[in-house]
mmCIF file of C-alpha atoms in Angstrom:
data_model
loop_
_atom_site.group_PDB
_atom_site.id
_atom_site.type_symbol
_atom_site.label_atom_id
_atom_site.label_comp_id
_atom_site.label_asym_id
_atom_site.label_seq_id
_atom_site.Cartn_x
_atom_site.Cartn_y
_atom_site.Cartn_z
ATOM 1 C CA MET G 281 0.000 0.000 0.000
ATOM 2 C CA LYS G 282 1.266 3.455 -0.987
ATOM 3 C CA ILE G 283 -0.560 6.684 -0.080
ATOM 4 C CA TYR G 284 -0.350 10.018 -1.922
ATOM 5 C CA LYS G 285 -2.010 13.382 -1.407
ATOM 6 C CA VAL G 286 -3.761 14.419 -4.650
ATOM 7 C CA GLY G 287 -6.033 16.952 -6.306
ATOM 8 C CA GLY G 288 -6.888 20.454 -5.163
ATOM 9 C CA ALA G 289 -4.942 20.227 -1.923
ATOM 10 C CA VAL G 290 -1.690 19.670 -3.827
ATOM 11 C CA ARG G 291 -2.509 22.392 -6.333
ATOM 12 C CA ASP G 292 -3.363 24.898 -3.620
ATOM 13 C CA SER G 293 -0.224 24.027 -1.675
ATOM 14 C CA LEU G 294 1.852 24.853 -4.751
ATOM 15 C CA LEU G 295 -0.096 28.091 -5.121
ATOM 16 C CA GLY G 296 0.513 28.939 -1.490
ATOM 17 C CA VAL G 297 -3.176 29.129 -0.558
ATOM 18 C CA ALA G 298 -5.074 27.344 2.179
ATOM 19 C CA CYS G 299 -7.176 24.289 1.354
ATOM 20 C CA SER G 300 -9.564 22.668 3.801
ATOM 21 C CA ASP G 301 -10.482 19.743 1.538
ATOM 22 C CA VAL G 302 -7.644 17.186 1.459
ATOM 23 C CA ASP G 303 -7.896 13.968 -0.573
ATOM 24 C CA TYR G 304 -5.615 10.958 -0.776
ATOM 25 C CA VAL G 305 -5.250 8.156 -3.291
ATOM 26 C CA VAL G 306 -4.182 4.688 -2.177
ATOM 27 C CA VAL G 307 -2.199 2.568 -4.656
ATOM 28 C CA GLY G 308 -1.776 -1.196 -4.359
ATOM 29 C CA SER G 309 -4.481 -1.863 -1.812
ATOM 30 C CA THR G 310 -7.923 -3.476 -1.609
ATOM 31 C CA VAL G 311 -11.230 -2.820 0.105
ATOM 32 C CA ALA G 312 -10.532 -5.599 2.585
ATOM 33 C CA GLU G 313 -7.100 -4.246 3.495
ATOM 34 C CA MET G 314 -8.441 -0.728 4.005
ATOM 35 C CA LYS G 315 -11.123 -2.003 6.374
ATOM 36 C CA GLN G 316 -8.605 -4.091 8.245
ATOM 37 C CA ASN G 317 -6.605 -0.918 8.855
ATOM 38 C CA GLY G 318 -9.615 0.802 10.429
ATOM 39 C CA PHE G 319 -10.790 2.854 7.446
ATOM 40 C CA MET G 320 -14.574 3.267 7.107
ATOM 41 C CA GLU G 321 -16.012 2.794 3.610
ATOM 42 C CA VAL G 322 -18.387 5.578 2.508
ATOM 43 C CA GLY G 323 -18.230 5.553 -1.309
ATOM 44 C CA LYS G 324 -21.132 4.205 -3.342
ATOM 45 C CA GLY G 325 -19.907 4.036 -6.941
ATOM 46 C CA PHE G 326 -16.299 3.342 -5.979
ATOM 47 C CA PRO G 327 -14.442 2.737 -2.713
ATOM 48 C CA VAL G 328 -13.847 5.902 -0.705
ATOM 49 C CA PHE G 329 -12.804 5.602 2.925
ATOM 50 C CA LEU G 330 -12.598 7.884 5.930
ATOM 51 C CA HIS G 331 -9.415 7.797 7.966
ATOM 52 C CA PRO G 332 -10.188 6.393 11.431
ATOM 53 C CA VAL G 333 -8.626 9.418 13.169
ATOM 54 C CA THR G 334 -8.515 12.446 10.824
ATOM 55 C CA LYS G 335 -11.705 11.537 8.887
ATOM 56 C CA GLU G 336 -9.998 12.695 5.684
ATOM 57 C CA GLU G 337 -10.973 10.926 2.452
ATOM 58 C CA TYR G 338 -8.869 8.133 0.978
ATOM 59 C CA ALA G 339 -9.829 6.566 -2.363
ATOM 60 C CA LEU G 340 -8.399 3.491 -4.036
ATOM 61 C CA ALA G 341 -6.564 4.208 -7.267
ATOM 62 C CA ARG G 342 -8.974 3.564 -10.131
ATOM 63 C CA LYS G 343 -9.712 3.592 -13.837
ATOM 64 C CA GLU G 344 -13.028 4.791 -15.254
ATOM 65 C CA ILE G 345 -15.012 3.190 -18.087
ATOM 66 C CA LYS G 346 -17.693 5.320 -19.752
ATOM 67 C CA ILE G 347 -21.060 3.531 -19.996
ATOM 68 C CA GLY G 348 -23.553 6.336 -20.741
ATOM 69 C CA ASP G 349 -24.057 10.000 -21.647
ATOM 70 C CA LYS G 350 -24.404 11.482 -18.143
ATOM 71 C CA HIS G 351 -21.352 12.711 -16.259
ATOM 72 C CA THR G 352 -22.020 10.042 -13.623
ATOM 73 C CA ASP G 353 -22.264 7.165 -16.110
ATOM 74 C CA PHE G 354 -19.020 5.329 -15.363
ATOM 75 C CA ASN G 355 -17.938 1.910 -14.208
ATOM 76 C CA PHE G 356 -14.858 1.826 -12.017
ATOM 77 C CA VAL G 357 -11.910 -0.544 -11.895
ATOM 78 C CA PHE G 358 -9.984 -0.359 -8.620
ATOM 79 C CA THR G 359 -7.794 -3.419 -8.564
ATOM 80 C CA PRO G 360 -4.404 -3.294 -6.741
ATOM 81 C CA ASP G 361 -2.503 -3.211 -10.040
ATOM 82 C CA ILE G 362 -3.838 0.243 -10.997
ATOM 83 C CA THR G 363 -0.848 2.596 -11.029
ATOM 84 C CA LEU G 364 -0.635 6.137 -9.721
ATOM 85 C CA LYS G 365 -0.096 7.418 -13.258
ATOM 86 C CA GLU G 366 -3.240 5.659 -14.488
ATOM 87 C CA ASP G 367 -5.241 7.209 -11.663
ATOM 88 C CA LEU G 368 -3.890 10.716 -12.307
ATOM 89 C CA GLU G 369 -4.391 10.451 -16.080
ATOM 90 C CA ARG G 370 -8.184 10.255 -15.712
ATOM 91 C CA ARG G 371 -8.277 13.658 -13.940
ATOM 92 C CA ASP G 372 -9.432 16.829 -15.647
ATOM 93 C CA PHE G 373 -6.602 19.397 -15.670
ATOM 94 C CA THR G 374 -2.866 19.091 -15.247
ATOM 95 C CA CYS G 375 -2.929 21.382 -12.211
ATOM 96 C CA ASN G 376 -5.228 18.846 -10.523
ATOM 97 C CA ALA G 377 -3.219 15.799 -11.607
ATOM 98 C CA ILE G 378 -0.199 16.175 -9.321
ATOM 99 C CA ALA G 379 0.475 13.797 -6.434
ATOM 100 C CA TYR G 380 2.491 14.418 -3.293
ATOM 101 C CA ASP G 381 4.272 11.711 -1.309
ATOM 102 C CA PRO G 382 4.121 12.707 2.383
ATOM 103 C CA LEU G 383 6.884 10.269 3.295
ATOM 104 C CA SER G 384 9.492 11.343 0.731
ATOM 105 C CA GLU G 385 8.082 14.902 0.501
ATOM 106 C CA GLU G 386 8.249 14.641 -3.284
ATOM 107 C CA TYR G 387 5.812 15.755 -5.964
ATOM 108 C CA ILE G 388 4.894 13.285 -8.694
ATOM 109 C CA ASP G 389 3.970 15.236 -11.806
ATOM 110 C CA TYR G 390 3.599 13.155 -14.981
ATOM 111 C CA PHE G 391 1.752 15.775 -17.041
ATOM 112 C CA GLY G 392 3.479 19.137 -16.475
ATOM 113 C CA GLY G 393 1.042 20.405 -13.890
ATOM 114 C CA ARG G 394 3.587 22.391 -11.890
ATOM 115 C CA GLU G 395 4.714 24.251 -14.976
ATOM 116 C CA ASP G 396 1.106 25.025 -15.881
ATOM 117 C CA ILE G 397 0.469 26.297 -12.355
ATOM 118 C CA LYS G 398 3.540 28.518 -12.653
ATOM 119 C CA ASN G 399 2.221 29.918 -15.946
ATOM 120 C CA LYS G 400 -1.418 30.023 -14.734
ATOM 121 C CA ILE G 401 -2.649 27.713 -17.495
ATOM 122 C CA LEU G 402 -5.628 25.351 -17.457
ATOM 123 C CA ARG G 403 -4.788 22.384 -19.681
ATOM 124 C CA HIS G 404 -6.602 19.054 -19.996
ATOM 125 C CA VAL G 405 -4.660 15.920 -19.096
ATOM 126 C CA ASN G 406 -6.003 13.411 -21.593
ATOM 127 C CA ALA G 407 -8.411 14.360 -24.379
ATOM 128 C CA GLY G 408 -9.939 10.888 -24.536
ATOM 129 C CA HIS G 409 -10.817 10.919 -20.853
ATOM 130 C CA PHE G 410 -11.728 14.613 -20.767
ATOM 131 C CA VAL G 411 -14.552 14.392 -23.321
ATOM 132 C CA GLU G 412 -16.198 11.561 -21.412
ATOM 133 C CA ASP G 413 -17.435 13.939 -18.708
ATOM 134 C CA PRO G 414 -19.521 16.966 -19.827
ATOM 135 C CA LEU G 415 -19.241 18.528 -16.380
ATOM 136 C CA ARG G 416 -15.616 19.316 -17.176
ATOM 137 C CA VAL G 417 -16.742 22.065 -19.552
ATOM 138 C CA LEU G 418 -18.230 23.973 -16.618
ATOM 139 C CA ARG G 419 -15.317 23.036 -14.370
ATOM 140 C CA LEU G 420 -13.002 24.722 -16.875
ATOM 141 C CA CYS G 421 -15.079 27.900 -16.563
ATOM 142 C CA ARG G 422 -15.211 27.617 -12.790
ATOM 143 C CA PHE G 423 -11.477 27.076 -12.369
ATOM 144 C CA ALA G 424 -10.789 30.017 -14.694
ATOM 145 C CA ALA G 425 -12.692 32.143 -12.166
ATOM 146 C CA GLN G 426 -11.488 30.404 -9.017
ATOM 147 C CA LEU G 427 -7.785 30.286 -9.911
ATOM 148 C CA ASP G 428 -7.700 33.239 -12.338
ATOM 149 C CA PHE G 429 -6.000 30.925 -14.853
ATOM 150 C CA THR G 430 -6.138 31.101 -18.646
ATOM 151 C CA PRO G 431 -7.430 28.026 -20.519
ATOM 152 C CA ASP G 432 -5.136 26.416 -23.050
ATOM 153 C CA ALA G 433 -6.355 26.907 -26.632
ATOM 154 C CA LYS G 434 -6.634 23.167 -27.297
ATOM 155 C CA THR G 435 -8.663 22.693 -24.124
ATOM 156 C CA VAL G 436 -11.013 25.465 -25.205
ATOM 157 C CA GLU G 437 -11.473 23.817 -28.603
ATOM 158 C CA LEU G 438 -12.175 20.498 -26.899
ATOM 159 C CA CYS G 439 -14.871 22.147 -24.791
ATOM 160 C CA LYS G 440 -16.417 23.825 -27.842
ATOM 161 C CA PHE G 441 -16.628 20.402 -29.469
ATOM 162 C CA MET G 442 -18.325 18.957 -26.399
ATOM 163 C CA VAL G 443 -20.869 21.787 -26.298
ATOM 164 C CA ALA G 444 -21.563 21.534 -30.048
ATOM 165 C CA SER G 445 -22.080 17.790 -29.619
ATOM 166 C CA GLY G 446 -24.892 18.455 -27.133
ATOM 167 C CA MET G 447 -23.097 16.873 -24.198
ATOM 168 C CA LEU G 448 -24.139 19.581 -21.717
ATOM 169 C CA GLU G 449 -27.767 18.539 -22.164
ATOM 170 C CA TYR G 450 -27.018 15.493 -19.998
ATOM 171 C CA LEU G 451 -25.987 17.543 -16.947
ATOM 172 C CA THR G 452 -28.465 17.714 -14.099
ATOM 173 C CA PRO G 453 -29.687 21.153 -12.940
ATOM 174 C CA GLU G 454 -28.161 20.523 -9.524
ATOM 175 C CA ARG G 455 -24.674 19.988 -10.964
ATOM 176 C CA VAL G 456 -24.933 23.048 -13.201
ATOM 177 C CA TRP G 457 -25.986 25.226 -10.288
ATOM 178 C CA LYS G 458 -23.203 23.818 -8.101
ATOM 179 C CA GLU G 459 -20.519 24.876 -10.578
ATOM 180 C CA VAL G 460 -22.133 28.299 -11.086
ATOM 181 C CA TYR G 461 -22.372 28.756 -7.325
ATOM 182 C CA ARG G 462 -18.725 27.847 -6.764
ATOM 183 C CA ALA G 463 -17.675 30.348 -9.413
ATOM 184 C CA MET G 464 -19.849 33.027 -7.810
ATOM 185 C CA THR G 465 -17.887 32.708 -4.552
ATOM 186 C CA THR G 466 -14.823 34.131 -6.302
ATOM 187 C CA ARG G 467 -13.916 37.721 -7.169
ATOM 188 C CA HIS G 468 -13.473 36.713 -10.810
ATOM 189 C CA PHE G 469 -16.940 35.322 -11.469
ATOM 190 C CA TYR G 470 -17.062 37.348 -14.676
ATOM 191 C CA ARG G 471 -14.440 34.955 -16.082
ATOM 192 C CA PHE G 472 -16.856 32.059 -15.696
ATOM 193 C CA ILE G 473 -19.504 33.933 -17.709
ATOM 194 C CA GLU G 474 -17.008 35.233 -20.256
ATOM 195 C CA LEU G 475 -15.517 31.802 -20.934
ATOM 196 C CA ALA G 476 -18.857 29.972 -20.838
ATOM 197 C CA ARG G 477 -20.175 32.331 -23.500
ATOM 198 C CA SER G 478 -17.088 32.019 -25.716
ATOM 199 C CA ILE G 479 -17.358 28.206 -25.838
ATOM 200 C CA GLY G 480 -21.145 28.196 -26.247
ATOM 201 C CA ALA G 481 -21.962 26.793 -22.808
ATOM 202 C CA LEU G 482 -23.752 29.916 -21.532
ATOM 203 C CA LYS G 483 -26.400 29.595 -24.226
ATOM 204 C CA VAL G 484 -27.121 26.091 -22.973
ATOM 205 C CA ILE G 485 -27.198 26.654 -19.213
ATOM 206 C CA MET G 486 -28.426 30.276 -19.094
ATOM 207 C CA PRO G 487 -29.971 31.294 -22.422
ATOM 208 C CA GLU G 488 -31.661 34.252 -20.709
ATOM 209 C CA VAL G 489 -28.233 35.706 -19.873
ATOM 210 C CA ASP G 490 -26.629 34.773 -23.190
ATOM 211 C CA ALA G 491 -29.358 36.745 -25.004
ATOM 212 C CA LEU G 492 -28.149 39.986 -23.365
ATOM 213 C CA TRP G 493 -25.332 40.225 -25.935
ATOM 214 C CA GLN G 494 -27.991 40.774 -28.598
ATOM 215 C CA VAL G 495 -29.457 43.795 -26.793
ATOM 216 C CA PRO G 496 -27.991 47.165 -27.848
ATOM 217 C CA GLU G 497 -27.303 49.939 -25.342
ATOM 218 C CA LYS G 498 -27.033 53.672 -25.897
ATOM 219 C CA LEU G 499 -23.372 54.532 -25.454
ATOM 220 C CA GLN G 500 -24.022 57.555 -23.244
ATOM 221 C CA PHE G 501 -25.419 55.200 -20.604
ATOM 222 C CA HIS G 502 -23.431 52.005 -21.138
ATOM 223 C CA PRO G 503 -20.266 52.481 -23.206
ATOM 224 C CA GLU G 504 -19.910 48.726 -23.714
ATOM 225 C CA GLY G 505 -22.576 48.977 -26.421
ATOM 226 C CA ASN G 506 -24.684 45.966 -25.423
ATOM 227 C CA SER G 507 -26.316 44.642 -22.267
ATOM 228 C CA GLY G 508 -24.159 41.507 -22.090
ATOM 229 C CA ASP G 509 -20.844 43.328 -22.004
ATOM 230 C CA HIS G 510 -22.373 45.841 -19.589
ATOM 231 C CA THR G 511 -23.228 42.949 -17.254
ATOM 232 C CA LEU G 512 -19.684 41.593 -17.505
ATOM 233 C CA THR G 513 -18.261 45.030 -16.715
ATOM 234 C CA ALA G 514 -20.555 45.334 -13.698
ATOM 235 C CA LEU G 515 -19.311 41.974 -12.394
ATOM 236 C CA LYS G 516 -15.701 43.096 -12.910
ATOM 237 C CA ARG G 517 -16.284 46.385 -11.095
ATOM 238 C CA ALA G 518 -18.029 44.673 -8.197
ATOM 239 C CA GLN G 519 -15.076 42.363 -7.451
ATOM 240 C CA SER G 520 -17.439 40.620 -5.042
ATOM 241 C CA ALA G 521 -16.984 37.166 -3.572
ATOM 242 C CA SER G 522 -20.614 37.114 -2.451
ATOM 243 C CA PRO G 523 -22.585 34.592 -4.530
ATOM 244 C CA LEU G 524 -25.805 36.430 -3.639
ATOM 245 C CA VAL G 525 -24.498 39.735 -5.003
ATOM 246 C CA ASN G 526 -22.873 38.196 -8.079
ATOM 247 C CA PHE G 527 -26.048 36.326 -9.009
ATOM 248 C CA ALA G 528 -28.136 39.488 -8.724
ATOM 249 C CA ILE G 529 -25.659 41.527 -10.801
ATOM 250 C CA LEU G 530 -25.710 38.814 -13.446
ATOM 251 C CA LEU G 531 -29.496 39.070 -13.734
ATOM 252 C CA HIS G 532 -30.188 42.731 -12.932
ATOM 253 C CA ASP G 533 -30.754 43.688 -16.592
ATOM 254 C CA VAL G 534 -32.103 40.375 -17.887
ATOM 255 C CA GLY G 535 -35.488 41.999 -18.559
ATOM 256 C CA LYS G 536 -33.935 44.005 -21.383
ATOM 257 C CA THR G 537 -34.073 40.916 -23.576
ATOM 258 C CA MET G 538 -37.878 41.339 -23.494
ATOM 259 C CA THR G 539 -37.805 45.083 -24.183
ATOM 260 C CA PRO G 540 -39.495 46.136 -27.456
ATOM 261 C CA GLN G 541 -36.890 47.627 -29.761
ATOM 262 C CA GLU G 542 -38.884 50.841 -30.170
ATOM 263 C CA GLU G 543 -38.378 51.552 -26.477
ATOM 264 C CA LEU G 544 -34.597 51.660 -26.725
ATOM 265 C CA PRO G 545 -32.422 53.242 -25.459
ATOM 266 C CA SER G 546 -34.429 53.681 -22.265
ATOM 267 C CA HIS G 547 -35.405 49.993 -21.996
ATOM 268 C CA LYS G 548 -38.527 51.262 -20.308
ATOM 269 C CA LEU G 549 -39.779 49.026 -17.483
ATOM 270 C CA HIS G 550 -37.153 46.356 -18.115
ATOM 271 C CA GLU G 551 -36.774 46.024 -14.352
ATOM 272 C CA LEU G 552 -40.389 44.863 -14.120
ATOM 273 C CA ARG G 553 -40.100 42.378 -16.958
ATOM 274 C CA GLY G 554 -36.948 40.786 -15.552
ATOM 275 C CA GLY G 555 -38.717 38.928 -12.760
ATOM 276 C CA GLU G 556 -40.421 36.547 -15.172
ATOM 277 C CA LEU G 557 -37.111 35.454 -16.698
ATOM 278 C CA ILE G 558 -35.385 35.227 -13.318
ATOM 279 C CA TYR G 559 -38.052 32.874 -12.006
ATOM 280 C CA LYS G 560 -37.877 30.825 -15.201
ATOM 281 C CA LEU G 561 -34.103 30.453 -14.954
ATOM 282 C CA CYS G 562 -34.129 29.729 -11.222
ATOM 283 C CA ASN G 563 -36.875 27.139 -11.463
ATOM 284 C CA ARG G 564 -35.053 25.356 -14.271
ATOM 285 C CA LEU G 565 -31.725 25.232 -12.405
ATOM 286 C CA LYS G 566 -33.379 24.598 -9.032
ATOM 287 C CA VAL G 567 -31.749 27.673 -7.558
ATOM 288 C CA PRO G 568 -32.278 28.080 -3.783
ATOM 289 C CA ASN G 569 -35.126 30.441 -2.872
ATOM 290 C CA ARG G 570 -32.895 33.054 -1.234
ATOM 291 C CA TYR G 571 -30.923 33.625 -4.432
ATOM 292 C CA ARG G 572 -34.055 33.712 -6.578
ATOM 293 C CA GLU G 573 -35.902 36.168 -4.342
ATOM 294 C CA PHE G 574 -32.961 38.515 -3.870
ATOM 295 C CA ALA G 575 -32.126 38.559 -7.589
ATOM 296 C CA ALA G 576 -35.768 39.267 -8.450
ATOM 297 C CA MET G 577 -35.956 42.056 -5.856
ATOM 298 C CA ALA G 578 -32.681 43.663 -6.965
ATOM 299 C CA CYS G 579 -33.783 43.505 -10.602
ATOM 300 C CA LYS G 580 -37.145 45.100 -9.847
ATOM 301 C CA GLN G 581 -35.800 47.815 -7.551
ATOM 302 C CA HIS G 582 -32.392 48.750 -8.987
ATOM 303 C CA MET G 583 -33.687 51.653 -11.076
ATOM 304 C CA LYS G 584 -35.375 53.219 -8.035
ATOM 305 C CA PHE G 585 -32.026 53.762 -6.324
ATOM 306 C CA HIS G 586 -31.380 56.797 -8.548
ATOM 307 C CA TYR G 587 -34.510 58.521 -7.227
ATOM 308 C CA ILE G 588 -33.642 58.263 -3.523
ATOM 309 C CA PRO G 589 -32.573 61.943 -3.183
ATOM 310 C CA GLU G 590 -36.025 63.153 -4.259
ATOM 311 C CA MET G 591 -38.100 60.481 -2.522
ATOM 312 C CA ARG G 592 -40.630 61.533 0.067
ATOM 313 C CA PRO G 593 -40.788 59.542 3.331
ATOM 314 C CA GLY G 594 -43.548 57.243 2.068
ATOM 315 C CA SER G 595 -41.663 56.358 -1.114
ATOM 316 C CA LEU G 596 -38.407 55.765 0.751
ATOM 317 C CA TYR G 597 -40.285 53.546 3.206
ATOM 318 C CA ASN G 598 -41.766 51.531 0.337
ATOM 319 C CA LEU G 599 -38.286 50.956 -1.117
ATOM 320 C CA ALA G 600 -36.704 50.150 2.235
ATOM 321 C CA VAL G 601 -39.228 47.468 3.188
ATOM 322 C CA THR G 602 -38.528 45.569 -0.040
ATOM 323 C CA MET G 603 -34.992 44.998 1.252
ATOM 324 C CA VAL G 604 -36.371 42.566 3.844
ATOM 325 C CA LEU G 605 -36.747 39.004 2.574
ATOM 326 C CA GLY G 606 -37.599 36.242 5.009
ATOM 327 C CA HIS G 607 -36.938 38.510 8.012
ATOM 328 C CA VAL G 608 -33.424 39.343 6.756
ATOM 329 C CA CYS G 609 -32.535 42.831 5.524
ATOM 330 C CA TYR G 610 -30.421 42.779 2.360
ATOM 331 C CA VAL G 611 -29.922 46.522 1.961
ATOM 332 C CA ASN G 612 -26.111 46.285 1.874
ATOM 333 C CA GLU G 613 -26.207 43.582 -0.807
ATOM 334 C CA TYR G 614 -28.748 45.622 -2.805
ATOM 335 C CA ILE G 615 -26.460 48.658 -2.659
ATOM 336 C CA GLN G 616 -23.553 46.558 -3.932
ATOM 337 C CA VAL G 617 -25.632 45.547 -6.952
ATOM 338 C CA CYS G 618 -26.629 49.158 -7.651
ATOM 339 C CA ARG G 619 -23.045 50.351 -7.165
ATOM 340 C CA ALA G 620 -21.730 47.803 -9.688
ATOM 341 C CA ASP G 621 -24.358 48.993 -12.166
ATOM 342 C CA PHE G 622 -23.601 52.683 -11.574
ATOM 343 C CA TYR G 623 -19.830 52.367 -11.773
ATOM 344 C CA THR G 624 -20.015 51.062 -15.342
ATOM 345 C CA THR G 625 -21.437 54.374 -16.598
ATOM 346 C CA TYR G 626 -19.682 57.551 -17.669
ATOM 347 C CA GLU G 627 -21.407 59.232 -14.724
ATOM 348 C CA ALA G 628 -19.100 57.324 -12.374
ATOM 349 C CA ASP G 629 -16.216 59.528 -13.597
ATOM 350 C CA ASN G 630 -17.964 62.555 -12.094
ATOM 351 C CA GLN G 631 -16.837 63.029 -8.486
ATOM 352 C CA GLN G 632 -20.043 64.834 -7.524
ATOM 353 C CA LEU G 633 -22.232 62.066 -8.925
ATOM 354 C CA ARG G 634 -20.136 59.457 -7.110
ATOM 355 C CA HIS G 635 -20.602 61.433 -3.914
ATOM 356 C CA ASN G 636 -24.342 61.631 -4.558
ATOM 357 C CA PHE G 637 -24.506 57.874 -5.066
ATOM 358 C CA GLU G 638 -22.806 57.168 -1.753
ATOM 359 C CA GLN G 639 -25.043 59.672 0.037
ATOM 360 C CA SER G 640 -28.086 57.867 -1.339
ATOM 361 C CA ALA G 641 -26.646 54.578 -0.117
ATOM 362 C CA LEU G 642 -26.190 55.995 3.379
ATOM 363 C CA LYS G 643 -29.715 57.406 3.360
ATOM 364 C CA LEU G 644 -31.226 54.054 2.390
ATOM 365 C CA GLN G 645 -29.150 52.204 4.991
ATOM 366 C CA LYS G 646 -30.274 54.662 7.660
ATOM 367 C CA ALA G 647 -33.912 54.353 6.557
ATOM 368 C CA CYS G 648 -33.762 50.572 6.886
ATOM 369 C CA GLU G 649 -32.130 50.882 10.282
ATOM 370 C CA ILE G 650 -34.832 53.258 11.525
ATOM 371 C CA ILE G 651 -37.744 51.239 10.150
ATOM 372 C CA ASN G 652 -36.456 47.900 11.393
ATOM 373 C CA ALA G 653 -35.912 49.331 14.883
ATOM 374 C CA VAL G 654 -39.549 50.371 15.252
ATOM 375 C CA LYS G 655 -41.781 47.825 16.982
ATOM 376 C CA ALA G 656 -45.543 47.732 16.909
ATOM 377 C CA SER G 657 -45.566 48.096 20.676
ATOM 378 C CA ASP G 658 -43.847 51.492 20.275
ATOM 379 C CA MET G 659 -47.044 52.965 18.857
ATOM 380 C CA PRO G 660 -48.886 55.391 21.143
ATOM 381 C CA LYS G 661 -51.732 53.686 23.013
ATOM 382 C CA PHE G 662 -50.728 50.359 21.457
ATOM 383 C CA ASP G 663 -52.830 48.331 23.887
ATOM 384 C CA GLU G 664 -55.933 50.307 22.970
ATOM 385 C CA LEU G 665 -55.557 50.043 19.196
ATOM 386 C CA PRO G 666 -57.887 47.592 17.427
ATOM 387 C CA LYS G 667 -55.934 44.615 16.110
ATOM 388 C CA ASP G 668 -58.053 44.360 12.968
ATOM 389 C CA GLU G 669 -57.421 44.781 9.240
ATOM 390 C CA THR G 670 -56.563 48.473 9.789
ATOM 391 C CA PHE G 671 -53.689 47.728 12.182
ATOM 392 C CA LYS G 672 -51.116 46.990 9.470
ATOM 393 C CA ASN G 673 -51.750 50.323 7.786
ATOM 394 C CA ARG G 674 -51.594 52.138 11.139
ATOM 395 C CA LEU G 675 -48.194 50.585 11.802
ATOM 396 C CA ARG G 676 -46.988 51.574 8.343
ATOM 397 C CA GLU G 677 -48.037 55.186 8.860
ATOM 398 C CA TYR G 678 -46.389 55.235 12.274
ATOM 399 C CA LYS G 679 -43.081 53.968 10.835
ATOM 400 C CA ILE G 680 -43.234 56.576 8.075
ATOM 401 C CA LYS G 681 -43.800 59.238 10.745
ATOM 402 C CA ILE G 682 -40.710 58.106 12.657
ATOM 403 C CA LEU G 683 -38.742 57.979 9.409
ATOM 404 C CA ARG G 684 -39.803 61.552 8.581
ATOM 405 C CA GLU G 685 -38.805 62.819 12.011
ATOM 406 C CA LYS G 686 -35.383 61.204 12.052
ATOM 407 C CA LEU G 687 -34.250 61.430 8.434
ATOM 408 C CA PHE G 688 -36.013 64.351 6.761
#
């Protein structure tokens, strides 16, 4: 039995970044021997074991045999004669196909992974194995965002072939969303979208977003010239590692794809139309409710941010209460979405307009703070008030009164 550390933990160690998920591959062993040594078997499709003390994952070296179109359709061979090189060769990218021997403290790198890490290149290990798993197309996009690496040209062409062959149609919504989500936790999420679009994958997994590149913009508002590139620029400017914020930025202008051409360049009421497409996309990909509801709210309300300076107390109250979803106030996340949108315009070069934007942000934050601090029991003669259908409106008017007194 020989044990090696493999995968992302080795890659991240070479990059000098922390990694909490450590995997090991075991060469020359069997299921029986692993159990005899106290390892607990947890794998279903192939033997994966938990270390009896550290609980880290150890998998027997294996080969994979494709038996269907889905990314999970494989049979596994995990006999003791499987070599380390054979196990590493089935992996996706060279940066993930490096092993480390804890005993000798040596790296085993058959495919040039260390050099590719040094040059920040994403390169497939084996074309024959790579095309067997359609999920690897999205993993390429995700790692481009996560690692800020550049895909090798041949790997890109391989992914284009896989997309054109319809292989992405066999991915489950859950797996698609998982890769999108992981990319959204990085500050380079725009690279996922950029690369997915260039290889044709975005049109498959998010056609509503892909269509934004066909929507023209008036240059005085969005110098990128179209809504797709504007969205990419907004993601770049945000530099956010919040998946909630990144998802909302991605979809904040999606309603423009439904805007009648005669309404350009104003895209009148696009923020109201966007909700329909957001719900369609989220239902298809089985997106968690929190992401769906926040993205829909941010889409619907993002144009109102510009009117905060002239809002009367009632209007500001109406905007502020929409920030609360499921008893959680998302005003700071909403402001991040609006800021990313604003900072893509020529207006962002104007110091006074930038100052005005930040003042509006502070005013909205303060409004939410004031409103959320008011309790129904604070109302004068609360115990005497009828708790009927008029009570909700009474409470609203009372909160607006407090808002007026403290902020206006």
